[in-house]
Short mmCIF file of C-alpha atoms in Angstrom, two decimals:
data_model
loop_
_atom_site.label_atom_id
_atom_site.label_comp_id
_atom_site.label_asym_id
_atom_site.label_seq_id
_atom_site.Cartn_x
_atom_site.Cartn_y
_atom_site.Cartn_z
CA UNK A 176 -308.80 -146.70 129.47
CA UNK A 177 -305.18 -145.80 130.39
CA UNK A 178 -302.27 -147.82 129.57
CA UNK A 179 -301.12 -149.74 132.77
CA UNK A 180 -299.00 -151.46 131.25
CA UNK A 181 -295.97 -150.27 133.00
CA UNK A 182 -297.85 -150.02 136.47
CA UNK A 183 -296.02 -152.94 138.03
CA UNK A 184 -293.49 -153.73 140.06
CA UNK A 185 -289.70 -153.59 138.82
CA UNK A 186 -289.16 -157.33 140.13
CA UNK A 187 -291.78 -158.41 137.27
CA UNK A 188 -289.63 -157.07 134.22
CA UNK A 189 -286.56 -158.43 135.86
CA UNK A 190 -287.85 -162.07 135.85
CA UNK A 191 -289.62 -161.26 132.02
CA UNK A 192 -286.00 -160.49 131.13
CA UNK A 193 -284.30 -163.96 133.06
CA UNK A 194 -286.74 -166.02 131.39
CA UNK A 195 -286.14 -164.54 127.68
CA UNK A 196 -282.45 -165.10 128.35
CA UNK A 197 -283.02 -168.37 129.77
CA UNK A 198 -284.90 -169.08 126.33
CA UNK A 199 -287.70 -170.03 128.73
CA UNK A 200 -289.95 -166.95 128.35
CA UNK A 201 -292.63 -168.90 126.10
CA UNK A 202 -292.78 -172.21 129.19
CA UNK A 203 -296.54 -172.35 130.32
CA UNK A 204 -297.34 -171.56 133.66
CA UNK A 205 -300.81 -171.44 135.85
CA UNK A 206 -300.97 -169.16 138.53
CA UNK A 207 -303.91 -168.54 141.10
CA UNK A 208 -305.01 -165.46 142.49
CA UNK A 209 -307.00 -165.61 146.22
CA UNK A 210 -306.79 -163.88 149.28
CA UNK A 211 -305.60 -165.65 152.67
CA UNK A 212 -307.44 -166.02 155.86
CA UNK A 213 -307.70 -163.62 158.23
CA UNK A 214 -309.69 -162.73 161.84
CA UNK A 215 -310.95 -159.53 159.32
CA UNK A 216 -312.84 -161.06 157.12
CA UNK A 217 -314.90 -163.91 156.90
CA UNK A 218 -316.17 -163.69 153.14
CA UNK A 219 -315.29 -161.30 150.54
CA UNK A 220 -317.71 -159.90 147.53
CA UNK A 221 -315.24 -160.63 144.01
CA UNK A 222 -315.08 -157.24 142.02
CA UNK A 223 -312.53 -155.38 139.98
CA UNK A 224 -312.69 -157.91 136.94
CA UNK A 225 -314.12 -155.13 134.18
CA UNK A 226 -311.13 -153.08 134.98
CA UNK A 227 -309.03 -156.37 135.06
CA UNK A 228 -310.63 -157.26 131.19
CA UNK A 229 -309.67 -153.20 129.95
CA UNK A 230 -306.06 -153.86 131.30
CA UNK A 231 -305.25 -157.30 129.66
CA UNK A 232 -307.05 -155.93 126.44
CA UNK A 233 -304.24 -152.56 126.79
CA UNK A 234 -301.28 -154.79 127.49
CA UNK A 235 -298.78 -153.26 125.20
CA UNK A 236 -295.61 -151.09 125.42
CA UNK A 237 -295.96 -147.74 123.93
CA UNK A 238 -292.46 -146.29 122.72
CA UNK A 239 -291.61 -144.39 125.63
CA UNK A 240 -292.46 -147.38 128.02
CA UNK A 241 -289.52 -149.38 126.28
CA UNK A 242 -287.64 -145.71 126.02
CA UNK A 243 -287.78 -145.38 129.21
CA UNK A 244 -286.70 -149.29 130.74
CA UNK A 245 -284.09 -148.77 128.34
CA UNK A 246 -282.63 -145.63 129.79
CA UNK A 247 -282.64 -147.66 133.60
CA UNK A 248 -279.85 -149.63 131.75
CA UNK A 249 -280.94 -152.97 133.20
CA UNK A 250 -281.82 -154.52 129.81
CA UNK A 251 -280.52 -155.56 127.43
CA UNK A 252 -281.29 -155.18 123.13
CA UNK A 253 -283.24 -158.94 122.88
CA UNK A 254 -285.49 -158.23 125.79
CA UNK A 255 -285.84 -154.43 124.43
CA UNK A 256 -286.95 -156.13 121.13
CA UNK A 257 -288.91 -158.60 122.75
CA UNK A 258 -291.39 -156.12 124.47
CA UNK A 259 -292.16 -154.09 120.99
CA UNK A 260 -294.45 -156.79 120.17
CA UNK A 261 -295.76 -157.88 123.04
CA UNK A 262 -299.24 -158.84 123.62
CA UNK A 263 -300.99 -160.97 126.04
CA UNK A 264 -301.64 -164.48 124.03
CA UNK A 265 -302.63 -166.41 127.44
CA UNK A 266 -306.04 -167.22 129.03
CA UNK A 267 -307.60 -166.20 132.08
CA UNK A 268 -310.54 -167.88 134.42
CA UNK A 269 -312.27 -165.92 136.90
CA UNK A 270 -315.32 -165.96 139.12
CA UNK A 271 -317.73 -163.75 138.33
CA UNK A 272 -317.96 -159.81 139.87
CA UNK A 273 -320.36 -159.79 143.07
CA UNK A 274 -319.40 -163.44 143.41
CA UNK A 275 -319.13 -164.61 147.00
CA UNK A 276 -315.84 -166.18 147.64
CA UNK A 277 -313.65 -167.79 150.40
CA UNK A 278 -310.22 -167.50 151.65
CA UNK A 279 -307.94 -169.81 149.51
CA UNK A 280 -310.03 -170.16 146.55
CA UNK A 281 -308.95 -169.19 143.16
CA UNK A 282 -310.97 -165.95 142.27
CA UNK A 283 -308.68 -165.71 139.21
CA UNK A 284 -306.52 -168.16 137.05
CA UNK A 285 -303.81 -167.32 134.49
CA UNK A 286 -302.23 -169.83 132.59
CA UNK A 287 -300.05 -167.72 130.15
CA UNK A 288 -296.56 -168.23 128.55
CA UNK A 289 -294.71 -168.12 132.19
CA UNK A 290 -293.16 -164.06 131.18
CA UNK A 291 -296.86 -162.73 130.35
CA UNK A 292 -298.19 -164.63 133.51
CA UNK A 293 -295.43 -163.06 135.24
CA UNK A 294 -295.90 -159.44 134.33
CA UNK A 295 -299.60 -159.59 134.84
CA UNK A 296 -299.29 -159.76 138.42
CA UNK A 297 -298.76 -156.58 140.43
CA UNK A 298 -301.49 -154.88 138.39
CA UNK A 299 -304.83 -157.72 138.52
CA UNK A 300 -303.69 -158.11 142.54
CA UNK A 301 -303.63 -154.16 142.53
CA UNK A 302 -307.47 -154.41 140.82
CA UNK A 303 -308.93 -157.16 142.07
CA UNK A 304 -307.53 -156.92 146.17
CA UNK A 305 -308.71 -153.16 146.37
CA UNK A 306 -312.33 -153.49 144.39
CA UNK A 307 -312.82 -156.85 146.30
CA UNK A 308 -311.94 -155.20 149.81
CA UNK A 309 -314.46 -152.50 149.16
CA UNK A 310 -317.01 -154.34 147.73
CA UNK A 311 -316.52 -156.71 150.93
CA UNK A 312 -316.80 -153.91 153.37
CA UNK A 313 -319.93 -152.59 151.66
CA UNK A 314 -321.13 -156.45 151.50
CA UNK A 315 -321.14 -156.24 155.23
CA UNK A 316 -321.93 -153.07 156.21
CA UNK A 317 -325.30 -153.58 153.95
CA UNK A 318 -325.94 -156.63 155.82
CA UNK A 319 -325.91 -154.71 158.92
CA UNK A 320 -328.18 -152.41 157.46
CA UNK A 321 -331.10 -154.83 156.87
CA UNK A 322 -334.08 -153.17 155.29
CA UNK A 323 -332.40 -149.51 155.35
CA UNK A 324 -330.43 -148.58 152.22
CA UNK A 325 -326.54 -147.36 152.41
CA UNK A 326 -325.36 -144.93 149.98
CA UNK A 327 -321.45 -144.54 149.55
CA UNK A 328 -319.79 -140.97 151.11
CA UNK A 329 -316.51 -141.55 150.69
CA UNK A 330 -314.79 -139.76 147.73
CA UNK A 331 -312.70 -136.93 150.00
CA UNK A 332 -311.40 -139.29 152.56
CA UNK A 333 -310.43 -142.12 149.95
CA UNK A 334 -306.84 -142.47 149.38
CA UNK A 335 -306.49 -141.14 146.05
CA UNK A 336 -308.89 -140.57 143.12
CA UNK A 337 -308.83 -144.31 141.39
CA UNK A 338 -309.30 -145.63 145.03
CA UNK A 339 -312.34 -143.07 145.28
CA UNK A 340 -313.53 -144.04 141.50
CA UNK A 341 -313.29 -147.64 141.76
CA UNK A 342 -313.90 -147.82 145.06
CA UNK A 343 -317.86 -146.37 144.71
CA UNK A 344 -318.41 -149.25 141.88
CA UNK A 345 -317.45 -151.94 144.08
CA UNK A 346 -319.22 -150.58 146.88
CA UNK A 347 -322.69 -150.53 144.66
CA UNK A 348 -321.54 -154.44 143.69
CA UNK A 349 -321.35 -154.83 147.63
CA UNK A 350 -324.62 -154.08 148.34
CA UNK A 351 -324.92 -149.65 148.30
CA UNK A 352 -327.69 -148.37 146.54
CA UNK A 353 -325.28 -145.24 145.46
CA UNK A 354 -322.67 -143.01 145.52
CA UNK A 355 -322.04 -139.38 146.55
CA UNK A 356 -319.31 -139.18 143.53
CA UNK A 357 -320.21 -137.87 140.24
CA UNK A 358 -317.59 -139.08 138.01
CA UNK A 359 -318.43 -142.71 139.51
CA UNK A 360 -322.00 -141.93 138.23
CA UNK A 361 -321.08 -140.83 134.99
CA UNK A 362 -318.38 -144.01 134.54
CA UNK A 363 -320.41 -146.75 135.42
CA UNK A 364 -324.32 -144.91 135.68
CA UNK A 365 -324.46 -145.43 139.38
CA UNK A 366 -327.09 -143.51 141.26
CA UNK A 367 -326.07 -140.59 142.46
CA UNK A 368 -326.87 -139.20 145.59
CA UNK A 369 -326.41 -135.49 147.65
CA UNK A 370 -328.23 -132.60 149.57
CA UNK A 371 -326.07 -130.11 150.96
CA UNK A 372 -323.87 -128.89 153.45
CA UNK A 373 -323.47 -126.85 156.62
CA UNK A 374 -321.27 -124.39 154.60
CA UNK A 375 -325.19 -123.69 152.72
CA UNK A 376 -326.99 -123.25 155.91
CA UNK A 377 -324.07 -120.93 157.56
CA UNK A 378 -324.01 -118.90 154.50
CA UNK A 379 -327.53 -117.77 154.92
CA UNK A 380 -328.99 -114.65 157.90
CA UNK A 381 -330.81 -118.40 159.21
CA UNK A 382 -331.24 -121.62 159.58
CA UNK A 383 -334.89 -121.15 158.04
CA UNK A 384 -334.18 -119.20 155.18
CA UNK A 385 -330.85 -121.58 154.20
CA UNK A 386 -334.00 -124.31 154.31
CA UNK A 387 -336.55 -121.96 152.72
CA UNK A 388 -333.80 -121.78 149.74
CA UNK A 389 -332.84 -124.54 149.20
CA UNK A 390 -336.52 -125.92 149.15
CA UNK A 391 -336.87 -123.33 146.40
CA UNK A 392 -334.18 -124.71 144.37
CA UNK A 393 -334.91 -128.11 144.62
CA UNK A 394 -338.97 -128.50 145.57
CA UNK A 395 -339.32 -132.34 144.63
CA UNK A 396 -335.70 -133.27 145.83
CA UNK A 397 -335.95 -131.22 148.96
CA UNK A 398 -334.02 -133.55 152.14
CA UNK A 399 -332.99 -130.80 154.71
CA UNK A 400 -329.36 -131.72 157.11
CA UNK A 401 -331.00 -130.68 160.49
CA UNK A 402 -327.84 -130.37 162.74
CA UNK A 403 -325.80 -126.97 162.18
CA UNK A 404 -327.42 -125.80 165.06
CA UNK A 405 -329.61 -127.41 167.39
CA UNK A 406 -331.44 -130.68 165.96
CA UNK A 407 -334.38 -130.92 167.87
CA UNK A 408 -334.81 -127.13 169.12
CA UNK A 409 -334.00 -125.61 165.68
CA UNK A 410 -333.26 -128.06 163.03
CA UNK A 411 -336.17 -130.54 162.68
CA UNK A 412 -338.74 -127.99 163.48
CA UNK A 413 -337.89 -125.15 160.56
CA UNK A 414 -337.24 -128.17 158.65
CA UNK A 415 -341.21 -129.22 159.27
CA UNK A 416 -342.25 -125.71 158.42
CA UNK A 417 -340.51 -125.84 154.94
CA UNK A 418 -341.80 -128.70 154.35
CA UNK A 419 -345.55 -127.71 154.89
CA UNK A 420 -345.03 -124.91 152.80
CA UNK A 421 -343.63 -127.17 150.02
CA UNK A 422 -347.02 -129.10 150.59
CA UNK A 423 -349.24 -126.39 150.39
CA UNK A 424 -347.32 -125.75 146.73
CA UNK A 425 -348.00 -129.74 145.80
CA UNK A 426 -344.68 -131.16 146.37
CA UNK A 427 -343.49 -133.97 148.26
CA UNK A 428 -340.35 -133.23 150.46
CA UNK A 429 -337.78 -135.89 150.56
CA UNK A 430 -336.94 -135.88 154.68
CA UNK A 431 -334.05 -135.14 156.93
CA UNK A 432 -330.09 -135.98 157.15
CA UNK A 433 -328.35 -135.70 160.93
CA UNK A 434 -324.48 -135.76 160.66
CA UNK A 435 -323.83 -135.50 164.35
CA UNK A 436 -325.11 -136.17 168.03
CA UNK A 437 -326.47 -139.13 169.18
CA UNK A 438 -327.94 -140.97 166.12
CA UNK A 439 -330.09 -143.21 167.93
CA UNK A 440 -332.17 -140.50 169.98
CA UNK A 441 -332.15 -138.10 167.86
CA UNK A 442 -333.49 -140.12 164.94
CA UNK A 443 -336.34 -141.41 167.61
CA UNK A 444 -337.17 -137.77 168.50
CA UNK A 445 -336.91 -136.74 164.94
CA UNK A 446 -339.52 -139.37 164.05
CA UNK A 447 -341.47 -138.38 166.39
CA UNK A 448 -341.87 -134.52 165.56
CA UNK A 449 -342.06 -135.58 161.63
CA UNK A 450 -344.81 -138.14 162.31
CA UNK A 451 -346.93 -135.50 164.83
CA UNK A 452 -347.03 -133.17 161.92
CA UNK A 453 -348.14 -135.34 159.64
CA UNK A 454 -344.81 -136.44 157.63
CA UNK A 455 -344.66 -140.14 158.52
CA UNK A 456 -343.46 -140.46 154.73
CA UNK A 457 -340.40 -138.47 155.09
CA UNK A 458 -337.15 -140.14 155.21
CA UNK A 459 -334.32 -139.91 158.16
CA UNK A 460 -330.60 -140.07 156.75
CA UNK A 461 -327.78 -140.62 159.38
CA UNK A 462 -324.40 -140.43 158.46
CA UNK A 463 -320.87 -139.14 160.26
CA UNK A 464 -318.46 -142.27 160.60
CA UNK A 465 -320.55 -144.71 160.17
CA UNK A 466 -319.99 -148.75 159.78
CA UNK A 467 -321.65 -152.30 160.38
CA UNK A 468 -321.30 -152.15 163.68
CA UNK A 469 -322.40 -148.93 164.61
CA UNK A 470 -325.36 -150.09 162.32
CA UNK A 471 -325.93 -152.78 164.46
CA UNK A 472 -325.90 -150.91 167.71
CA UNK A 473 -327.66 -148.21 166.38
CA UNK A 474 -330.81 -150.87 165.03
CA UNK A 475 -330.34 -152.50 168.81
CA UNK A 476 -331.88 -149.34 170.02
CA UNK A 477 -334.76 -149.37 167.63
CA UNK A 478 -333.03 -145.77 165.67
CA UNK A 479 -335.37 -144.33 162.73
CA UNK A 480 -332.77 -144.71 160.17
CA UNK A 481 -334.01 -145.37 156.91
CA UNK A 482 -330.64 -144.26 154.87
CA UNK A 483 -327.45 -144.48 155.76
CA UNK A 484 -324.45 -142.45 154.38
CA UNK A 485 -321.22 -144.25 154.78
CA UNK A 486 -317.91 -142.60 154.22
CA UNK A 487 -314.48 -142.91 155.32
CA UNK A 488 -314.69 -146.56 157.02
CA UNK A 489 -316.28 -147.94 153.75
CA UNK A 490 -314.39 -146.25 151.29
CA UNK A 491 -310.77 -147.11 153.27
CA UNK A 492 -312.13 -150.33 154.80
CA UNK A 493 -311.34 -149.26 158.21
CA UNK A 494 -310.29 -152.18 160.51
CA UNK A 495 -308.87 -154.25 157.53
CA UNK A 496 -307.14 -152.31 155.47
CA UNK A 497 -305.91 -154.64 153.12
CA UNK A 498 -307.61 -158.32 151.68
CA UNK A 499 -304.28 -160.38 151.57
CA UNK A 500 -304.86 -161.51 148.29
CA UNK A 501 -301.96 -163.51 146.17
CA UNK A 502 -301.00 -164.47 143.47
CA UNK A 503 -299.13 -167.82 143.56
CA UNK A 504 -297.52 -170.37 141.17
CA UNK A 505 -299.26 -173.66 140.92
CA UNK A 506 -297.91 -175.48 137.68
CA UNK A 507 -295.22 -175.15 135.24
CA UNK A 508 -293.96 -176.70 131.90
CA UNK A 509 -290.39 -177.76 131.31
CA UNK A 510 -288.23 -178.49 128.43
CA UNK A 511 -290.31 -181.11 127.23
CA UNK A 512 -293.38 -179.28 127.53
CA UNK A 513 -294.72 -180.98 130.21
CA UNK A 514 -296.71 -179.43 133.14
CA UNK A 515 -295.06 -180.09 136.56
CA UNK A 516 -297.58 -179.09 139.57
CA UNK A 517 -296.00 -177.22 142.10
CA UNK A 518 -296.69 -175.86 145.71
CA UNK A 519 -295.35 -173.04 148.13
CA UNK A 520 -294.62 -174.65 151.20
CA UNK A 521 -294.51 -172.77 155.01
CA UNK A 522 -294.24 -173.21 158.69
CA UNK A 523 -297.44 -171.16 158.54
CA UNK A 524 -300.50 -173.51 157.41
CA UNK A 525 -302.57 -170.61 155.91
CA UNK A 526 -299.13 -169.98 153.53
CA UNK A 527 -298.77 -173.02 152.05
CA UNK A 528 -300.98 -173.16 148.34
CA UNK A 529 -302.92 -175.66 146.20
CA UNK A 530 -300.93 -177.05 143.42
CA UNK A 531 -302.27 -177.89 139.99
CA UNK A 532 -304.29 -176.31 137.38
CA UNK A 533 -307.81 -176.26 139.14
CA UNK A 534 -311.58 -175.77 139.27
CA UNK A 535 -313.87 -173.84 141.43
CA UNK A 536 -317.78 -175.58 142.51
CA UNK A 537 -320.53 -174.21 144.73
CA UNK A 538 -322.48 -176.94 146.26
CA UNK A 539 -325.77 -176.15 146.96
CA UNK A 540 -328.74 -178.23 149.21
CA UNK A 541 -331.33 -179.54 146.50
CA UNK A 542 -334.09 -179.36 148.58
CA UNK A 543 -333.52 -175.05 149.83
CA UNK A 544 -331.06 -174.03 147.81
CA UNK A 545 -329.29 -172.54 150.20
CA UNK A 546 -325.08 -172.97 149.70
CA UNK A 547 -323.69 -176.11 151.85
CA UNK A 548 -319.89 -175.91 151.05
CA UNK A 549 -317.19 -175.05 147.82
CA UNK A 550 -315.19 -177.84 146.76
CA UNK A 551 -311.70 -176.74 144.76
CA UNK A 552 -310.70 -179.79 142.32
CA UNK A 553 -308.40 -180.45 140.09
CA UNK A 554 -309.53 -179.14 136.53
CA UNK A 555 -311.33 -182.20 134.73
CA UNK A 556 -311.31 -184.55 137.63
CA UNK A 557 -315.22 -186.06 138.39
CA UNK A 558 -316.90 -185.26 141.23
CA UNK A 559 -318.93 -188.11 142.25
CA UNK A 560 -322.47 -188.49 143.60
CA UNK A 561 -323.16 -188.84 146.46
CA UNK A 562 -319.82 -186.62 147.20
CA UNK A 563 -318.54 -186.82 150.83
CA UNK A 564 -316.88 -183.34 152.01
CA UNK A 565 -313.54 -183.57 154.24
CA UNK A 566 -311.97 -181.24 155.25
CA UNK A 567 -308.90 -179.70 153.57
CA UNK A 568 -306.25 -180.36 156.85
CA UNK A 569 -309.03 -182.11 159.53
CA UNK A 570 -309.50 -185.06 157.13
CA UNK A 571 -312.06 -187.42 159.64
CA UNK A 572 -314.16 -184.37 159.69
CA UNK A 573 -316.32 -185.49 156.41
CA UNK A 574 -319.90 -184.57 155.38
CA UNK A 575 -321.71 -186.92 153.13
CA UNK A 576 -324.36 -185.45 150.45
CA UNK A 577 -326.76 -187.56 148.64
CA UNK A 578 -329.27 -185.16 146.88
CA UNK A 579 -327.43 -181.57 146.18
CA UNK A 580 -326.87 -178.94 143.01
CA UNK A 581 -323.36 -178.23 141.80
CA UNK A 582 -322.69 -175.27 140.01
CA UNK A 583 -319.25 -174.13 138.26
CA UNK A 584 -317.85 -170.75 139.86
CA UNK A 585 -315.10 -169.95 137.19
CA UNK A 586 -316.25 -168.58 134.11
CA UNK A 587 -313.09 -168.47 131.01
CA UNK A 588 -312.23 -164.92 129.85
CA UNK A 589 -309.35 -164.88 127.91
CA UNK A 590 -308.44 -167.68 125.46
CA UNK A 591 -305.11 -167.24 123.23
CA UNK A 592 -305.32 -163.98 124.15
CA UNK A 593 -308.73 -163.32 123.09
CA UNK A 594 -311.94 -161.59 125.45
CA UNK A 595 -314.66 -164.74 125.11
CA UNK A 596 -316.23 -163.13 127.93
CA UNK A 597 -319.72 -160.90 127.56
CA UNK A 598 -318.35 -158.57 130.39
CA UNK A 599 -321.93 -158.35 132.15
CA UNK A 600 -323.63 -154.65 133.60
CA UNK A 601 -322.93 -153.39 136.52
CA UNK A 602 -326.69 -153.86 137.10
CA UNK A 603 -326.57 -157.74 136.53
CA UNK A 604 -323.38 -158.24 138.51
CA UNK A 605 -325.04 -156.60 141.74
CA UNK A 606 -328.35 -158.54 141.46
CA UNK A 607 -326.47 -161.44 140.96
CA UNK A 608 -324.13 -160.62 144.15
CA UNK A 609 -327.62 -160.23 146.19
CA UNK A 610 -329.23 -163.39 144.96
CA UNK A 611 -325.98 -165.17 145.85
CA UNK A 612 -325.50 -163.56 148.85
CA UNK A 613 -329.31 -164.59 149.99
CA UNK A 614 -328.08 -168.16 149.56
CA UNK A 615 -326.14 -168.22 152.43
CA UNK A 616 -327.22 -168.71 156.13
CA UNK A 617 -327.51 -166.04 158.08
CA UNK A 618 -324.69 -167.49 160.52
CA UNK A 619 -321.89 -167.44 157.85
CA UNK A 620 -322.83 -163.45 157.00
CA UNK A 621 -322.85 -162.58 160.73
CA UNK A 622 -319.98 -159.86 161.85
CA UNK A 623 -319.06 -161.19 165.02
CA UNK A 624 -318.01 -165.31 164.96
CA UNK A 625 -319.33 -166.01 162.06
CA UNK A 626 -320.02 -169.81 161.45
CA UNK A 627 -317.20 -171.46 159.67
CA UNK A 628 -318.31 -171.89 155.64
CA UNK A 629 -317.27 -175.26 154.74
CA UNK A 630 -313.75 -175.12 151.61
CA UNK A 631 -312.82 -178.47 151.21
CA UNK A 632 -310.02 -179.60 148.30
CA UNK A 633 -311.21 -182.66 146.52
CA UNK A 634 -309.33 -186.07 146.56
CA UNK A 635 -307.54 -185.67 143.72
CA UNK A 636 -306.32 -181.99 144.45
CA UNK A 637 -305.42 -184.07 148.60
CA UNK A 638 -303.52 -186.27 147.05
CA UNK A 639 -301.55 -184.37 144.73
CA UNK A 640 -300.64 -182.05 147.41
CA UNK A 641 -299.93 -184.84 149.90
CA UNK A 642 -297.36 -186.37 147.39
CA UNK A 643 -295.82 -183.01 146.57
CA UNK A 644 -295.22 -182.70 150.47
CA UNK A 645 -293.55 -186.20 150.31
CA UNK A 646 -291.60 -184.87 147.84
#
């Protein structure tokens, strides 16, 4: 893991040096990290928190990091001194990767000596926004895809190799079954996934003998892309006559990729010819700019798509380019050491925060299990039973529950500076993801006007925020 320690914005190590000159470096403060609503994104898919654990575990300035801030000759010898032996001695909450979360609540909670807190922030909001946009996209791009699996394309069109690394994991917590990139594979033993390209049926005298080869090479792994030329006149057809041939030799071929053309017709014809001679087994890949809702025209007219390769709108998240996630102040200690909550407040509603050191529940129905609504406290304060909901600004709109399951969404991972947290598999965070995920109604996971998922801010957590607002 590299040192990312100086991967943050200048701002940061200006405020670490005010507060060790202001002798208030060591002050406690809680800060929240969430993402704000948007007409984007209706849910997000939480991811990025192994790489967040490996960069609070490497928080340390090497000798040329404090070389180097010297030479900008913006600080001074005591804050110079002050970073030799600095380590992170704070604790961190966070939900859980593959956790589905809502705009406004906490996904992450630092409450840190108010100079670590500080300097932490640029880098987990660099993590956790981009793995938790990706993840998101793939969330709903694999909900589009219904029974048909997704594999991740991406790598050459993402915007830089970390963004292609990091960005195949959290698509495989967001619902892909794999990845095109190798070193993603090899990182974090994802499934990789990967025929060829037209380059290898160009570089061959034909189309048949490019298929005969490759066949040859790879006789149980054998999927064939049937568009260089003409799909349906050329591709499909030589692709059936390799096929029998593998047959006759006792393998099984794997099936077909189309990267162009119309997906939907061609996929129907292509079924068609594969089932007539006798391949009903082999699969049909689509790919060539795909997303959820292409998907979801594509499945309106009844396409033969049983893979689908996703590339550059997954891996860059095309239509929302960017969560919006934040990382906000919400209580501070003074001179006598005790905590004062504070808020951020706006002319814009969605702007203004939650004060207070808080807590994070997922209500569920007893009866189906199915998730009713989230319900942000304040940390220790009771949550009765039965609990009526209200909303967080709309307070007459109020649901009352009488028999439900509660279950804690913030899990602690740092305490005094110490990991207390079993980071879990990549395999256990995306089953967990899909069981959660199944939890939901189909009308909060739909693309277009999605049903409004009920966030509501307890009592306590109301009241403190009305009074600061009085204030």
């Amino acid at each position: 893991m590299r040192n990312l320690t100086l991967m943050t914005d200048l701002y940061q190590l200006t405020m670490m040096n005010g507060y060790v000159q202001s002798g208030v470096a060591k002050n406690t403060a809680v800060f929240d990290l969430f993402f704000r609503p948007s007409a984007q994104i209706n849910y997000a898919v939480a991811a990025g928190l192994a790489q967040a654990v490996e960069y609070i575990q490497n928080l340390k300035f090497a000798k040329d990091d404090i070389e180097y801030l010297f030479s900008l000759n913006l600080f001074d010898e005591k804050f110079i001194q002050y970073l030799q032996g600095f380590r992170f001695s704070g604790d961190i909450w966070s939900v859980e990767e593959g956790e589905i979360v809502f705009p406004g609540e906490p996904i992450l909670i630092v409450r840190a000596p108010i100079a670590e807190a500080q300097l932490v922030e640029t880098t987990l909001l660099n993590i956790v926004n981009h793995q938790t946009l990706i993840a998101s996209k793939a969330s709903r791009i694999a909900t589009a895809a219904g029974k048909a699996k997704v594999i991740e394309f991406g790598l050459r069109r993402a915007q830089g190799p970390d963004a292609g690394i990091y960005g195949a994991r959290a698509a495989v917590i967001g619902g892909c079954a794999g990845t095109s990139n190798v070193l993603s594979g090899k990182l974090f033993n994802l499934d990789v996934k990967g025929t060829h390209a037209h380059s290898w049926v160009m570089s061959f005298p034909s189309e048949l003998e490019a298929f005969r080869a490759f066949a040859q090479s790879y006789p149980d792994n054998c999927l064939l892309l049937a568009d260089t030329f003409d799909t349906l006149k050329s591709g499909v057809p030589n692709a059936i006559t390799v096929f029998k041939e593998l047959r006759q030799k006792g393998h099984k071929p794997v099936g077909i990729r189309l990267d162009s053309g119309d997906l939907a017709y061609l996929s129907k014809k292509a079924r068609q010819m594969l089932d007539d001679a006798g391949f009903c087994d082999a699969l049909i890949f689509a790919s060539n700019d795909i997303d959820e809702f292409l998907i979801e025209q594509l499945k309106l007219q009844e396409a033969k798509i049983d893979v689908y390769g996703v590339g550059t709108r997954l891996i860059t998240s095309q239509g929302m380019p960017s969560l919006g996630g934040v990382y906000k102040l919400a209580a501070v200690s003074g001179a006598d050491g005790k905590m004062r909550d504070v808020m951020k407040l706006s002319d814009a509603t969605e702007k203004m925060t939650n004060p207070g050191f808080k807590d994070l529940f997922r209500i569920y129905e007893a009866e189906s299990g199915m998730s009713l609504a989230d319900l942000i406290t304040l940390r220790g304060e009771t949550i009765p039973k039965p609990l009526v909901l209200t909303h967080p600004a709309e307070r007459w709109k109020t649901t009352h529950l009488a028999d439900y399951q509660i279950r804690p969404m913030l899990k602690q991972i740092f305490k005094n500076g110490k990991l207390v947290y079993k980071v879990p598999s990549l395999e256990a965070s995306v089953e967990f993801s899909q069981k959660e995920k199944e939890r939901f109604w189909t009308e909060y996971k739909r693309l277009v006007n999605p049903h409004i998922y009920k966030v509501d801010l307890s009592d306590g957590l109301y009241a403190l925020k009305q009074e600061l607002l009085k204030q």
